[in-house]
Coordinates of C-alpha atoms in Angstrom, one line a residue:
M11 CA -5.8 -7.0 51.7
K12 CA -8.5 -6.3 49.6
E13 CA -9.6 -3.4 52.0
K14 CA -5.9 -1.8 51.6
I15 CA -6.3 -2.6 48.3
L16 CA -9.6 -0.2 47.8
Q17 CA -8.7 2.2 50.4
L18 CA -5.1 2.9 47.9
L19 CA -7.4 2.8 44.8
Q20 CA -9.7 5.3 46.6
E21 CA -6.4 7.6 47.3
N22 CA -5.2 6.8 43.8
D23 CA -2.0 5.8 45.1
T24 CA -0.7 4.1 42.4
D25 CA 2.9 3.5 43.5
A26 CA 1.6 2.1 46.7
L27 CA -0.8 0.0 45.2
K28 CA 1.6 -1.9 42.3
E29 CA 4.5 -2.4 45.3
L30 CA 1.6 -3.8 47.5
L31 CA 0.4 -6.6 44.7
K32 CA 4.3 -7.7 44.7
D33 CA 3.4 -9.9 47.4
V34 CA 0.0 -10.9 46.3
T35 CA -0.5 -14.2 44.3
Q36 CA -1.9 -14.4 40.7
E37 CA -4.5 -16.6 42.3
E38 CA -5.6 -14.4 45.2
L39 CA -5.4 -11.2 42.9
S40 CA -8.2 -13.2 40.5
E41 CA -10.2 -13.6 43.4
I42 CA -10.1 -10.0 44.6
L43 CA -10.6 -8.8 41.1
Q44 CA -13.5 -11.1 40.7
S45 CA -15.2 -9.8 44.1
L46 CA -15.0 -6.1 43.1
N47 CA -17.7 -4.1 41.0
S48 CA -17.2 -2.5 37.8
E49 CA -15.6 0.5 38.5
N50 CA -12.9 -0.8 40.9
L51 CA -12.2 -3.6 38.5
T52 CA -11.6 -1.0 35.8
A53 CA -9.1 0.7 37.8
L54 CA -7.2 -2.0 39.4
F55 CA -7.1 -4.2 36.4
G56 CA -5.5 -0.9 34.6
V57 CA -2.4 -0.7 37.2
L58 CA -1.4 -3.9 36.4
D59 CA 1.4 -4.7 34.2
K60 CA 0.4 -6.4 30.7
E61 CA 2.2 -9.7 31.7
T62 CA 0.7 -10.3 34.8
A63 CA -2.9 -8.9 33.8
A64 CA -2.9 -11.4 31.0
D65 CA -1.8 -14.0 33.5
V66 CA -4.5 -13.4 35.7
F67 CA -7.2 -12.7 33.1
V68 CA -6.8 -16.5 32.0
L69 CA -7.7 -17.4 36.2
L70 CA -10.7 -15.2 35.8
D71 CA -14.5 -16.4 35.6
R72 CA -16.5 -15.8 32.4
D73 CA -18.3 -13.0 34.0
T74 CA -15.5 -11.0 35.4
Q75 CA -13.5 -11.7 31.9
R76 CA -16.5 -10.2 29.9
R77 CA -16.4 -7.1 32.1
V78 CA -13.1 -6.3 31.9
L79 CA -13.6 -6.7 28.2
K80 CA -16.0 -4.3 27.8
N81 CA -14.8 -2.0 30.6
F82 CA -11.4 -1.4 28.6
S83 CA -11.2 0.4 25.5
D84 CA -9.6 -1.7 22.3
V85 CA -6.3 0.5 22.6
K86 CA -5.7 -0.1 26.8
L87 CA -6.2 -3.9 26.5
Q88 CA -4.4 -4.5 23.1
S89 CA -0.9 -4.9 24.6
V90 CA -2.9 -7.6 27.3
T91 CA -4.5 -9.4 24.9
D92 CA -1.3 -9.7 22.4
E93 CA 0.3 -11.4 25.6
I94 CA -2.8 -13.5 26.2
I95 CA -3.1 -15.2 22.9
D96 CA 0.3 -15.5 22.5
D97 CA 0.0 -18.6 24.8
D98 CA -0.4 -22.1 23.3
V99 CA -3.6 -22.6 21.2
K100 CA -4.6 -25.8 23.3
Q101 CA -4.3 -23.8 26.4
L102 CA -5.6 -20.6 25.1
L103 CA -8.9 -22.7 24.2
E104 CA -9.0 -24.6 27.2
T105 CA -8.4 -22.1 29.6
M106 CA -11.2 -19.9 28.7
P107 CA -14.7 -20.1 27.0
T108 CA -15.0 -19.7 23.3
D109 CA -16.7 -16.6 23.2
V110 CA -14.1 -14.7 25.3
V111 CA -11.6 -16.2 23.4
H112 CA -13.2 -14.2 20.3
E113 CA -13.4 -11.2 22.4
V114 CA -9.8 -11.0 23.2
L115 CA -8.8 -11.9 19.4
L116 CA -10.9 -9.1 18.4
K117 CA -9.0 -7.0 20.8
A118 CA -5.7 -8.1 19.8
T119 CA -3.3 -6.4 17.3
P120 CA -4.5 -7.3 13.8
E121 CA -1.2 -9.1 12.9
N122 CA -1.0 -11.0 16.2
R123 CA -4.7 -11.8 15.8
N124 CA -4.7 -13.1 12.2
D125 CA -1.5 -15.4 12.9
K126 CA -3.4 -16.8 15.8
I127 CA -6.2 -17.5 13.9
V128 CA -4.6 -19.5 11.5
E129 CA -2.8 -21.6 14.5
I130 CA -6.3 -21.8 15.7
V131 CA -7.9 -23.4 12.5
D132 CA -4.8 -25.7 12.1
Y133 CA -5.5 -26.7 15.8
L134 CA -9.2 -27.4 15.2
G135 CA -10.0 -29.5 12.3
E136 CA -12.4 -29.3 9.7
K137 CA -15.3 -30.6 12.2
K138 CA -15.0 -27.7 14.5
Y139 CA -14.6 -24.7 11.8
A140 CA -18.1 -23.9 12.7
L141 CA -16.8 -22.5 16.6
L142 CA -15.0 -20.0 14.2
K143 CA -18.0 -18.6 12.5
P144 CA -19.2 -15.6 15.0
L145 CA -15.4 -14.2 15.2
L146 CA -14.8 -14.5 11.2
A147 CA -18.3 -12.5 11.0
D148 CA -16.5 -9.6 13.1
L149 CA -13.5 -9.4 11.1
E150 CA -12.6 -6.8 8.3
P151 CA -12.2 -8.2 4.6
V152 CA -8.8 -7.3 4.5
D153 CA -7.8 -9.3 7.8
L154 CA -10.3 -12.5 6.5
A155 CA -8.1 -12.1 3.1
E156 CA -5.1 -12.3 5.3
I157 CA -5.9 -15.3 7.3
F158 CA -7.1 -17.1 4.3
S159 CA -3.8 -16.7 2.6
E160 CA -2.0 -18.5 5.5
L161 CA -4.3 -21.8 4.9
D162 CA -4.4 -24.9 3.4
E163 CA -6.1 -25.1 0.0
E164 CA -8.1 -27.7 1.3
D165 CA -9.1 -25.4 4.6
L166 CA -10.0 -22.3 2.4
P167 CA -13.5 -23.0 0.7
I168 CA -14.7 -24.6 3.7
L169 CA -13.9 -21.3 5.9
F170 CA -15.0 -19.1 3.1
R171 CA -18.2 -20.6 3.2
L172 CA -18.8 -20.0 7.2
L173 CA -18.9 -16.2 6.2
P174 CA -22.1 -14.3 5.9
K175 CA -23.1 -13.3 2.2
E176 CA -22.1 -9.7 2.1
L177 CA -18.9 -10.0 3.8
A178 CA -18.0 -13.0 1.9
A179 CA -18.5 -10.8 -1.3
E180 CA -16.1 -8.2 0.1
T181 CA -13.3 -10.5 1.2
F182 CA -13.5 -12.4 -2.1
V183 CA -12.6 -8.9 -3.7
E184 CA -9.4 -8.5 -1.2
M185 CA -8.1 -11.9 -2.1
N186 CA -5.3 -12.4 -4.4
S187 CA -6.0 -14.2 -7.7
T188 CA -4.8 -17.8 -7.3
Q189 CA -7.0 -18.0 -3.8
Q190 CA -10.0 -16.3 -5.9
Q191 CA -9.4 -19.2 -8.8
L192 CA -9.2 -21.7 -6.3
L193 CA -12.5 -20.4 -4.4
I194 CA -14.0 -20.2 -7.9
R195 CA -13.4 -23.8 -9.2
S196 CA -14.8 -25.3 -5.9
F197 CA -18.2 -23.1 -5.7
S198 CA -21.4 -24.6 -7.7
D199 CA -22.9 -22.3 -9.9
K200 CA -25.3 -20.8 -7.7
E201 CA -22.5 -20.1 -5.2
L202 CA -20.5 -18.3 -8.1
K203 CA -23.8 -16.2 -8.9
L204 CA -24.2 -15.1 -5.2
I205 CA -20.7 -13.7 -5.3
I206 CA -21.0 -12.1 -8.7
D207 CA -23.8 -10.3 -8.2
D208 CA -22.6 -9.1 -4.6
L209 CA -19.5 -7.7 -6.5
F210 CA -19.3 -4.0 -7.9
V211 CA -18.8 -4.1 -11.8
D212 CA -15.1 -2.4 -11.6
D213 CA -14.1 -5.3 -8.9
T214 CA -15.7 -8.0 -11.3
V215 CA -13.5 -6.3 -14.4
D216 CA -10.3 -6.9 -11.9
L217 CA -11.1 -10.4 -11.6
I218 CA -11.9 -11.2 -15.1
E219 CA -8.8 -9.8 -16.1
E220 CA -6.6 -11.6 -13.8
M221 CA -8.6 -15.4 -14.4
P222 CA -7.6 -17.8 -17.2
A223 CA -10.3 -17.9 -20.0
N224 CA -12.2 -20.9 -18.8
V225 CA -12.6 -19.2 -15.4
V226 CA -13.9 -15.9 -17.4
R227 CA -16.6 -17.9 -19.3
R228 CA -17.9 -19.3 -16.1
I229 CA -17.8 -15.9 -14.3
L230 CA -19.4 -13.9 -17.4
M231 CA -21.9 -16.9 -17.7
Q232 CA -23.3 -16.3 -14.3
A233 CA -23.5 -12.6 -14.4
D234 CA -26.8 -11.2 -15.4
S235 CA -27.0 -9.9 -18.8
E236 CA -27.0 -5.7 -17.3
T237 CA -23.4 -6.9 -15.6
R238 CA -22.3 -8.6 -18.6
K239 CA -23.0 -5.5 -20.8
E240 CA -21.5 -3.0 -18.0
I241 CA -18.4 -5.4 -17.9
N242 CA -18.2 -5.5 -21.7
E243 CA -18.0 -2.0 -22.0
I244 CA -15.2 -1.3 -19.1
L245 CA -13.1 -4.0 -21.1
K246 CA -13.2 -2.1 -24.4
Y247 CA -10.8 0.6 -22.7
P248 CA -7.3 0.3 -23.1
K249 CA -5.6 -1.4 -20.1
D250 CA -4.3 1.8 -18.1
S251 CA -6.9 4.1 -19.1
A252 CA -9.4 5.7 -16.9
G253 CA -11.9 3.8 -18.4
S254 CA -10.4 0.3 -17.4
I255 CA -10.6 1.5 -13.6
M256 CA -13.9 3.0 -13.6
T257 CA -17.1 1.6 -12.3
T258 CA -21.0 2.3 -14.1
E259 CA -22.5 2.3 -10.5
C260 CA -23.0 6.1 -9.5
I261 CA -26.1 8.0 -8.8
S262 CA -27.4 10.4 -11.7
L263 CA -29.5 13.1 -11.3
R264 CA -31.4 15.2 -13.5
A265 CA -31.7 19.4 -12.9
H266 CA -35.4 19.2 -12.9
M267 CA -35.5 17.2 -9.7
S268 CA -36.8 18.5 -6.5
V269 CA -34.6 17.4 -3.3
R270 CA -37.6 15.0 -2.6
E271 CA -37.0 13.2 -5.7
C272 CA -33.6 13.0 -5.6
F273 CA -33.7 11.5 -1.9
D274 CA -36.0 9.0 -3.5
K275 CA -34.2 8.1 -5.9
I276 CA -30.9 7.6 -3.8
R277 CA -32.9 5.7 -1.5
K278 CA -34.1 3.7 -4.3
E279 CA -30.8 3.0 -6.0
A280 CA -27.9 3.2 -3.0
I281 CA -27.8 -0.6 -2.1
D282 CA -26.2 -1.0 -5.3
K283 CA -24.3 1.8 -6.1
E284 CA -20.3 1.9 -4.8
T285 CA -20.3 5.1 -3.4
I286 CA -23.5 8.2 -3.1
Y287 CA -21.8 11.0 -1.2
T288 CA -21.7 12.5 -4.6
C289 CA -24.5 12.6 -7.2
Y290 CA -23.8 13.5 -11.1
V291 CA -26.4 15.6 -12.7
T292 CA -26.8 14.9 -16.2
D293 CA -29.3 16.1 -19.1
D294 CA -31.3 13.7 -21.7
Q295 CA -28.7 13.0 -23.8
K296 CA -26.5 11.7 -20.5
T297 CA -24.0 14.7 -20.8
L298 CA -22.5 15.5 -17.7
I299 CA -23.5 19.3 -16.7
G300 CA -23.2 19.5 -12.6
T301 CA -22.7 17.8 -9.2
V302 CA -24.3 17.8 -6.1
T303 CA -23.6 16.1 -2.9
V304 CA -25.6 14.7 -0.4
K305 CA -24.7 17.6 2.1
D306 CA -26.1 19.7 -0.4
L307 CA -29.1 18.3 -0.8
F308 CA -29.6 18.1 3.4
L309 CA -29.1 21.7 3.5
H310 CA -32.0 22.6 0.8
D311 CA -35.5 22.9 0.7
Y312 CA -37.4 19.3 0.0
E313 CA -39.1 21.2 -3.1
E314 CA -36.2 23.2 -4.4
K315 CA -35.2 21.7 -8.0
V316 CA -31.3 20.6 -7.8
A317 CA -30.5 23.1 -10.8
S318 CA -30.5 26.0 -8.6
F319 CA -27.9 25.0 -6.7
M320 CA -25.8 22.5 -8.4
E321 CA -22.2 22.8 -8.9
T322 CA -21.5 23.3 -12.6
N323 CA -17.7 24.2 -12.2
F324 CA -16.8 20.4 -11.7
I325 CA -13.6 18.3 -12.2
F326 CA -13.8 15.6 -14.3
V327 CA -11.3 12.6 -16.5
N328 CA -11.8 11.5 -20.0
T329 CA -12.0 7.6 -20.4
Q330 CA -9.1 7.6 -22.3
D331 CA -7.1 9.8 -19.4
D332 CA -3.9 7.9 -17.8
K333 CA -4.9 6.1 -14.9
E334 CA -2.3 7.9 -13.2
V335 CA -3.4 10.9 -14.3
V336 CA -7.0 10.1 -12.9
A337 CA -5.1 9.1 -9.4
N338 CA -3.4 12.2 -9.3
V339 CA -6.4 14.6 -9.8
L340 CA -8.3 12.8 -7.0
S341 CA -5.0 13.5 -4.9
K342 CA -4.7 17.3 -5.7
Y343 CA -8.4 18.2 -5.3
D344 CA -9.0 15.9 -2.3
L345 CA -12.0 14.3 -4.2
L346 CA -13.4 11.0 -2.9
S347 CA -14.7 10.2 -6.6
V348 CA -13.9 11.7 -9.7
P349 CA -16.8 11.4 -13.1
V350 CA -15.4 9.7 -16.2
V351 CA -16.8 11.2 -19.5
D352 CA -16.5 10.0 -23.3
Q353 CA -15.8 12.6 -26.0
E354 CA -19.4 14.1 -26.1
K355 CA -19.0 14.4 -22.1
R356 CA -21.3 11.9 -21.5
L357 CA -21.2 10.3 -17.7
V358 CA -20.3 6.9 -18.0
G359 CA -18.9 6.0 -14.9
I360 CA -17.0 6.9 -11.9
V361 CA -13.2 6.5 -10.2
T362 CA -13.2 6.2 -6.6
I363 CA -10.5 7.0 -4.1
D364 CA -9.9 3.4 -3.5
D365 CA -9.3 2.6 -7.0
A366 CA -6.9 5.7 -7.2
L367 CA -5.0 4.5 -4.2
D368 CA -4.6 0.8 -5.8
V369 CA -3.4 2.8 -8.7
I370 CA -0.4 5.1 -7.0
T371 CA 0.6 1.9 -5.1
D372 CA 0.9 0.0 -8.4
E373 CA 2.8 2.6 -10.0
A374 CA 5.1 3.2 -7.1
T375 CA 5.7 -0.2 -6.9
E376 CA 6.5 -0.2 -10.6
D377 CA 8.9 2.5 -10.3
I378 CA 10.8 1.3 -7.7
S379 CA 11.3 -1.9 -9.7
Y380 CA 12.5 -0.4 -12.8
I381 CA 14.7 2.0 -10.4
N382 CA 16.4 -1.2 -9.0
S383 CA 16.5 -2.7 -12.5
V384 CA 14.0 -5.5 -12.2
T385 CA 11.1 -6.1 -14.4
P386 CA 8.0 -5.4 -12.3
S387 CA 5.8 -8.3 -11.3
D388 CA 1.9 -8.6 -10.8
K389 CA 2.0 -11.1 -8.2
P390 CA 3.0 -11.4 -4.6
Y391 CA 7.0 -12.4 -4.4
L392 CA 6.0 -15.9 -2.4
E393 CA 3.7 -16.8 -5.2
T394 CA 5.8 -15.7 -8.3
S395 CA 7.7 -18.9 -9.6
V396 CA 11.2 -18.9 -9.5
F397 CA 11.6 -19.2 -13.3
R398 CA 9.4 -16.0 -13.7
I399 CA 11.6 -14.2 -11.3
Y400 CA 14.6 -15.1 -13.0
L401 CA 13.2 -13.4 -16.4
H402 CA 12.0 -10.4 -14.5
R403 CA 15.9 -9.8 -13.1
I404 CA 18.0 -11.5 -15.7
P405 CA 17.4 -8.7 -18.6
W406 CA 18.4 -5.5 -16.7
L407 CA 21.7 -7.3 -15.2
L408 CA 22.6 -8.7 -19.0
I409 CA 22.0 -5.0 -20.1
L410 CA 24.1 -3.6 -17.3
M411 CA 26.9 -6.0 -17.9
V412 CA 27.1 -5.3 -21.5
S413 CA 26.9 -1.6 -20.9
A414 CA 30.1 -2.0 -18.6
T415 CA 31.8 -2.8 -22.3
F416 CA 32.0 1.3 -22.6
T417 CA 33.9 1.9 -19.3
G418 CA 36.3 -1.2 -20.1
L419 CA 37.2 0.4 -23.5
I420 CA 38.2 3.9 -22.0
L421 CA 40.2 1.9 -19.0
N422 CA 42.1 -0.4 -21.7
T423 CA 43.1 2.7 -23.7
Y424 CA 44.5 4.6 -21.0
E425 CA 45.4 1.6 -19.0
S426 CA 49.1 1.9 -19.9
L427 CA 49.0 5.6 -18.8
L428 CA 47.8 5.4 -15.4
S429 CA 49.6 4.5 -12.5
T430 CA 48.8 2.1 -10.0
L431 CA 47.8 5.0 -7.4
L432 CA 45.2 6.6 -9.8
V433 CA 43.7 3.5 -11.1
A434 CA 43.1 2.5 -7.4
C435 CA 40.7 5.4 -7.6
V436 CA 38.4 4.8 -10.4
P437 CA 36.0 2.8 -8.4
M438 CA 35.8 5.6 -6.1
V439 CA 34.9 8.4 -8.9
M440 CA 32.6 6.2 -10.9
G441 CA 30.7 5.1 -7.7
T442 CA 30.6 8.8 -6.5
G443 CA 29.3 9.9 -10.0
G444 CA 26.6 7.3 -10.1
N445 CA 25.2 8.1 -7.1
A446 CA 25.4 11.5 -7.4
G447 CA 23.4 11.1 -10.5
S448 CA 21.0 8.6 -8.9
Q449 CA 20.1 11.3 -6.5
A450 CA 19.3 14.1 -9.1
S451 CA 17.3 11.5 -11.0
V452 CA 15.1 9.8 -8.4
T453 CA 14.1 13.4 -6.9
V454 CA 13.4 14.6 -10.2
I455 CA 11.3 11.5 -11.0
R456 CA 9.6 12.0 -7.8
G457 CA 8.8 15.4 -8.6
M458 CA 7.0 14.5 -12.1
A459 CA 4.9 11.4 -10.6
L460 CA 3.6 14.0 -8.1
D461 CA 3.2 16.6 -11.0
E462 CA 5.4 19.2 -9.1
I463 CA 7.8 19.1 -12.1
R464 CA 6.9 18.8 -16.4
P465 CA 9.2 18.7 -19.1
R466 CA 9.0 22.4 -19.8
D467 CA 10.5 23.3 -16.6
I468 CA 13.9 21.8 -17.6
G469 CA 15.3 25.0 -17.4
K470 CA 14.3 25.5 -13.7
V471 CA 16.0 21.7 -12.7
I472 CA 19.2 22.6 -14.4
W473 CA 19.9 25.7 -12.9
K474 CA 18.6 24.3 -9.4
E475 CA 21.0 21.4 -9.7
M476 CA 23.8 23.2 -11.3
R477 CA 23.8 25.3 -8.1
V478 CA 23.3 22.1 -5.7
S479 CA 26.2 20.3 -7.8
V480 CA 28.9 23.1 -7.4
L481 CA 28.3 23.0 -3.5
V482 CA 28.4 18.7 -3.8
A483 CA 31.0 18.7 -5.5
L484 CA 33.0 21.2 -3.3
S485 CA 32.6 19.4 -0.7
V486 CA 33.1 16.0 -2.7
G487 CA 36.5 17.2 -3.6
I488 CA 37.7 18.7 -0.4
V489 CA 37.0 15.4 1.5
C490 CA 38.7 13.3 -1.3
F491 CA 41.9 15.4 -1.2
A492 CA 42.0 15.0 2.8
K493 CA 41.5 11.2 2.9
L494 CA 44.0 10.7 0.0
Q495 CA 46.4 12.8 2.2
L496 CA 45.3 11.8 5.8
V497 CA 44.0 8.0 5.1
D498 CA 46.0 6.3 2.1
R499 CA 49.0 8.4 2.8
L500 CA 49.5 8.7 6.1
I501 CA 47.8 5.6 7.4
F502 CA 48.0 3.0 4.8
G503 CA 51.6 4.0 3.6
Y504 CA 50.7 4.8 -0.2
D505 CA 52.3 7.2 -2.1
Y506 CA 49.9 10.3 -2.6
S507 CA 51.6 13.2 -3.7
L508 CA 49.9 16.8 -3.3
L509 CA 49.6 16.7 -6.8
Y510 CA 48.0 13.1 -7.0
S511 CA 45.6 13.9 -4.5
L512 CA 44.3 17.5 -6.1
A513 CA 43.8 16.0 -9.7
V514 CA 41.8 12.9 -7.7
G515 CA 40.1 15.5 -5.8
T516 CA 39.2 17.7 -9.1
A517 CA 38.3 14.6 -11.1
I518 CA 35.2 13.9 -8.9
A519 CA 34.2 17.1 -8.2
L520 CA 33.7 17.9 -11.8
A521 CA 32.2 14.0 -12.2
V522 CA 29.8 15.1 -9.6
V523 CA 28.7 18.3 -11.3
V524 CA 28.1 16.3 -14.6
A525 CA 26.6 13.2 -13.3
K526 CA 23.8 15.5 -11.6
I527 CA 23.0 17.3 -15.0
V528 CA 22.8 13.9 -16.3
G529 CA 20.7 12.6 -13.7
C530 CA 18.2 15.4 -13.6
C531 CA 18.0 15.7 -17.6
V532 CA 17.5 12.3 -18.7
P533 CA 14.2 11.5 -16.7
I534 CA 12.9 14.9 -18.4
F535 CA 14.0 13.6 -21.5
A536 CA 12.2 10.4 -20.9
K537 CA 8.7 11.8 -20.3
S538 CA 8.9 14.4 -23.3
I539 CA 9.1 11.1 -25.4
H540 CA 6.1 9.2 -23.4
I541 CA 8.4 7.0 -21.7
D542 CA 8.5 6.2 -17.9
P543 CA 11.3 8.2 -16.3
A544 CA 11.7 5.1 -13.9
V545 CA 12.8 3.0 -16.8
F546 CA 15.7 5.1 -17.1
A547 CA 16.6 5.6 -13.7
N548 CA 19.1 3.4 -13.0
P549 CA 20.2 1.1 -16.1
F550 CA 20.6 4.1 -18.5
I551 CA 21.6 6.8 -16.1
T552 CA 24.5 4.5 -13.9
T553 CA 25.8 3.5 -17.3
I554 CA 26.0 7.3 -18.7
T555 CA 27.4 8.6 -15.2
D556 CA 30.2 5.8 -15.1
V557 CA 31.4 6.4 -18.9
L558 CA 31.7 10.4 -18.3
S559 CA 32.9 9.8 -14.7
L560 CA 35.7 7.4 -16.5
L561 CA 36.3 10.2 -19.1
I562 CA 36.5 12.9 -17.0
F563 CA 38.8 11.4 -14.9
C564 CA 41.4 10.4 -17.4
G565 CA 41.1 13.6 -19.2
V566 CA 41.7 15.4 -15.9
T567 CA 44.6 13.3 -14.4
L568 CA 46.0 12.6 -17.8
G569 CA 45.3 16.0 -19.7
I570 CA 45.0 18.9 -17.1
F571 CA 47.8 17.6 -14.5
H572 CA 49.7 15.2 -16.8
L573 CA 50.1 12.6 -14.5
V574 CA 51.6 10.0 -17.2
V575 CA 53.5 6.9 -16.1

């Protein structure tokens, strides 16, 4: 059998090899794999389907398992390792050596791996957690934070202490505020100081902003005087400003320095800086006069002065600029970091791309919440109390409910004049108008978020939406007419005459035109008076379009077509 398999491998006849392997038991296959050299082992194991490969892998000896893990890329092995770790935790740990289990987990997809590690933690018990130390040390901070979020509170401090010092600090930053607070309370002063010393200043500020006063006092007590000074400097800026998200840890050079002197300074300070790729050139008063990248330094002679090749036409932001503006600047100009200066153009810090991504994520979350009539929350859903969720949702529901007073008033006014057939069309007209307005508003809000649309562009926006609305209105009006005649009249037997259908079709078409114009104008108006356009997206536009759609419907059916009962 082995000779036949080797022959087919040499001939690269995959189909015949798969057919042959159908008659081979898993035990026999594992023995054959163990006897092959690395090249043939890799070739044969690659032919197996993921279920068979996973079952056979468990039967291999330790040396062969390690050869398989070494010779296959993570991408090729991922589906197989996912199958392997799908086994029961006890079976997984008893059928393979611990180091092989670690390797298998590292090559699995992060989601499946993290879930399995949580199961292993629950299975091992506190006294055997040390077995996980090598595995945890090889994971990414964000994956560790995800795993820790699933652990019991009493297990978290024990496992966190297994991490190497630098990895522990990086993981701590990725954890949510509840877990951070739990860990801080379990730390000794010495442990807390080690974590704080390894955090970048901007991360420490983020931590302080989310902690209660007693925890903040303890954090500040363990920070050194220089760090406390930098923290207080950042905390004095408005919450949503560039100053509040910047870090003061950047490389500052002088124009008179040579390339050699620059490299010496970078080597000396790099360990404590958040990024070193872009360096900032200042004068004796710390005024920002240029930028230079490490690439620039590499491409120039050691004795050349920075002043001769630094970039003097650079992008910068002010400490008081809105953090969303800063994020857009980084995105627009494809920057890894942007310098932050004060009113005198003195360099006070930088905003890095990772902080900008956090801002963009937070702003998008906030906009989605407002668009769906929910007050944004700064905590994950599962960690937010029921009462707080209630408080976030009830105000908008009450506003929308009370705003329905206007539509109720209109209906009460014209109810006696409208026939039952026309009243039945009111939800369709109002719903279509509301949806049309929402389409326009969401498009404009997105354009403004990406800085593609500004208040001064309102004329262009209205002109474009008017043309779009005419096309949409004609389509909706025609389909509405056909629907009333073919579906409501012929199929369901309702007495919609041609005049009734024409009146409703005309009303719904006009409602769409008006709703789209309102939908595109309201967000721009909100932006011009410095209010978040997303706040107006759903509650106010829905109310306005409902009222206008109903007025148009009554005006068309009663005023133009005279369809009075």
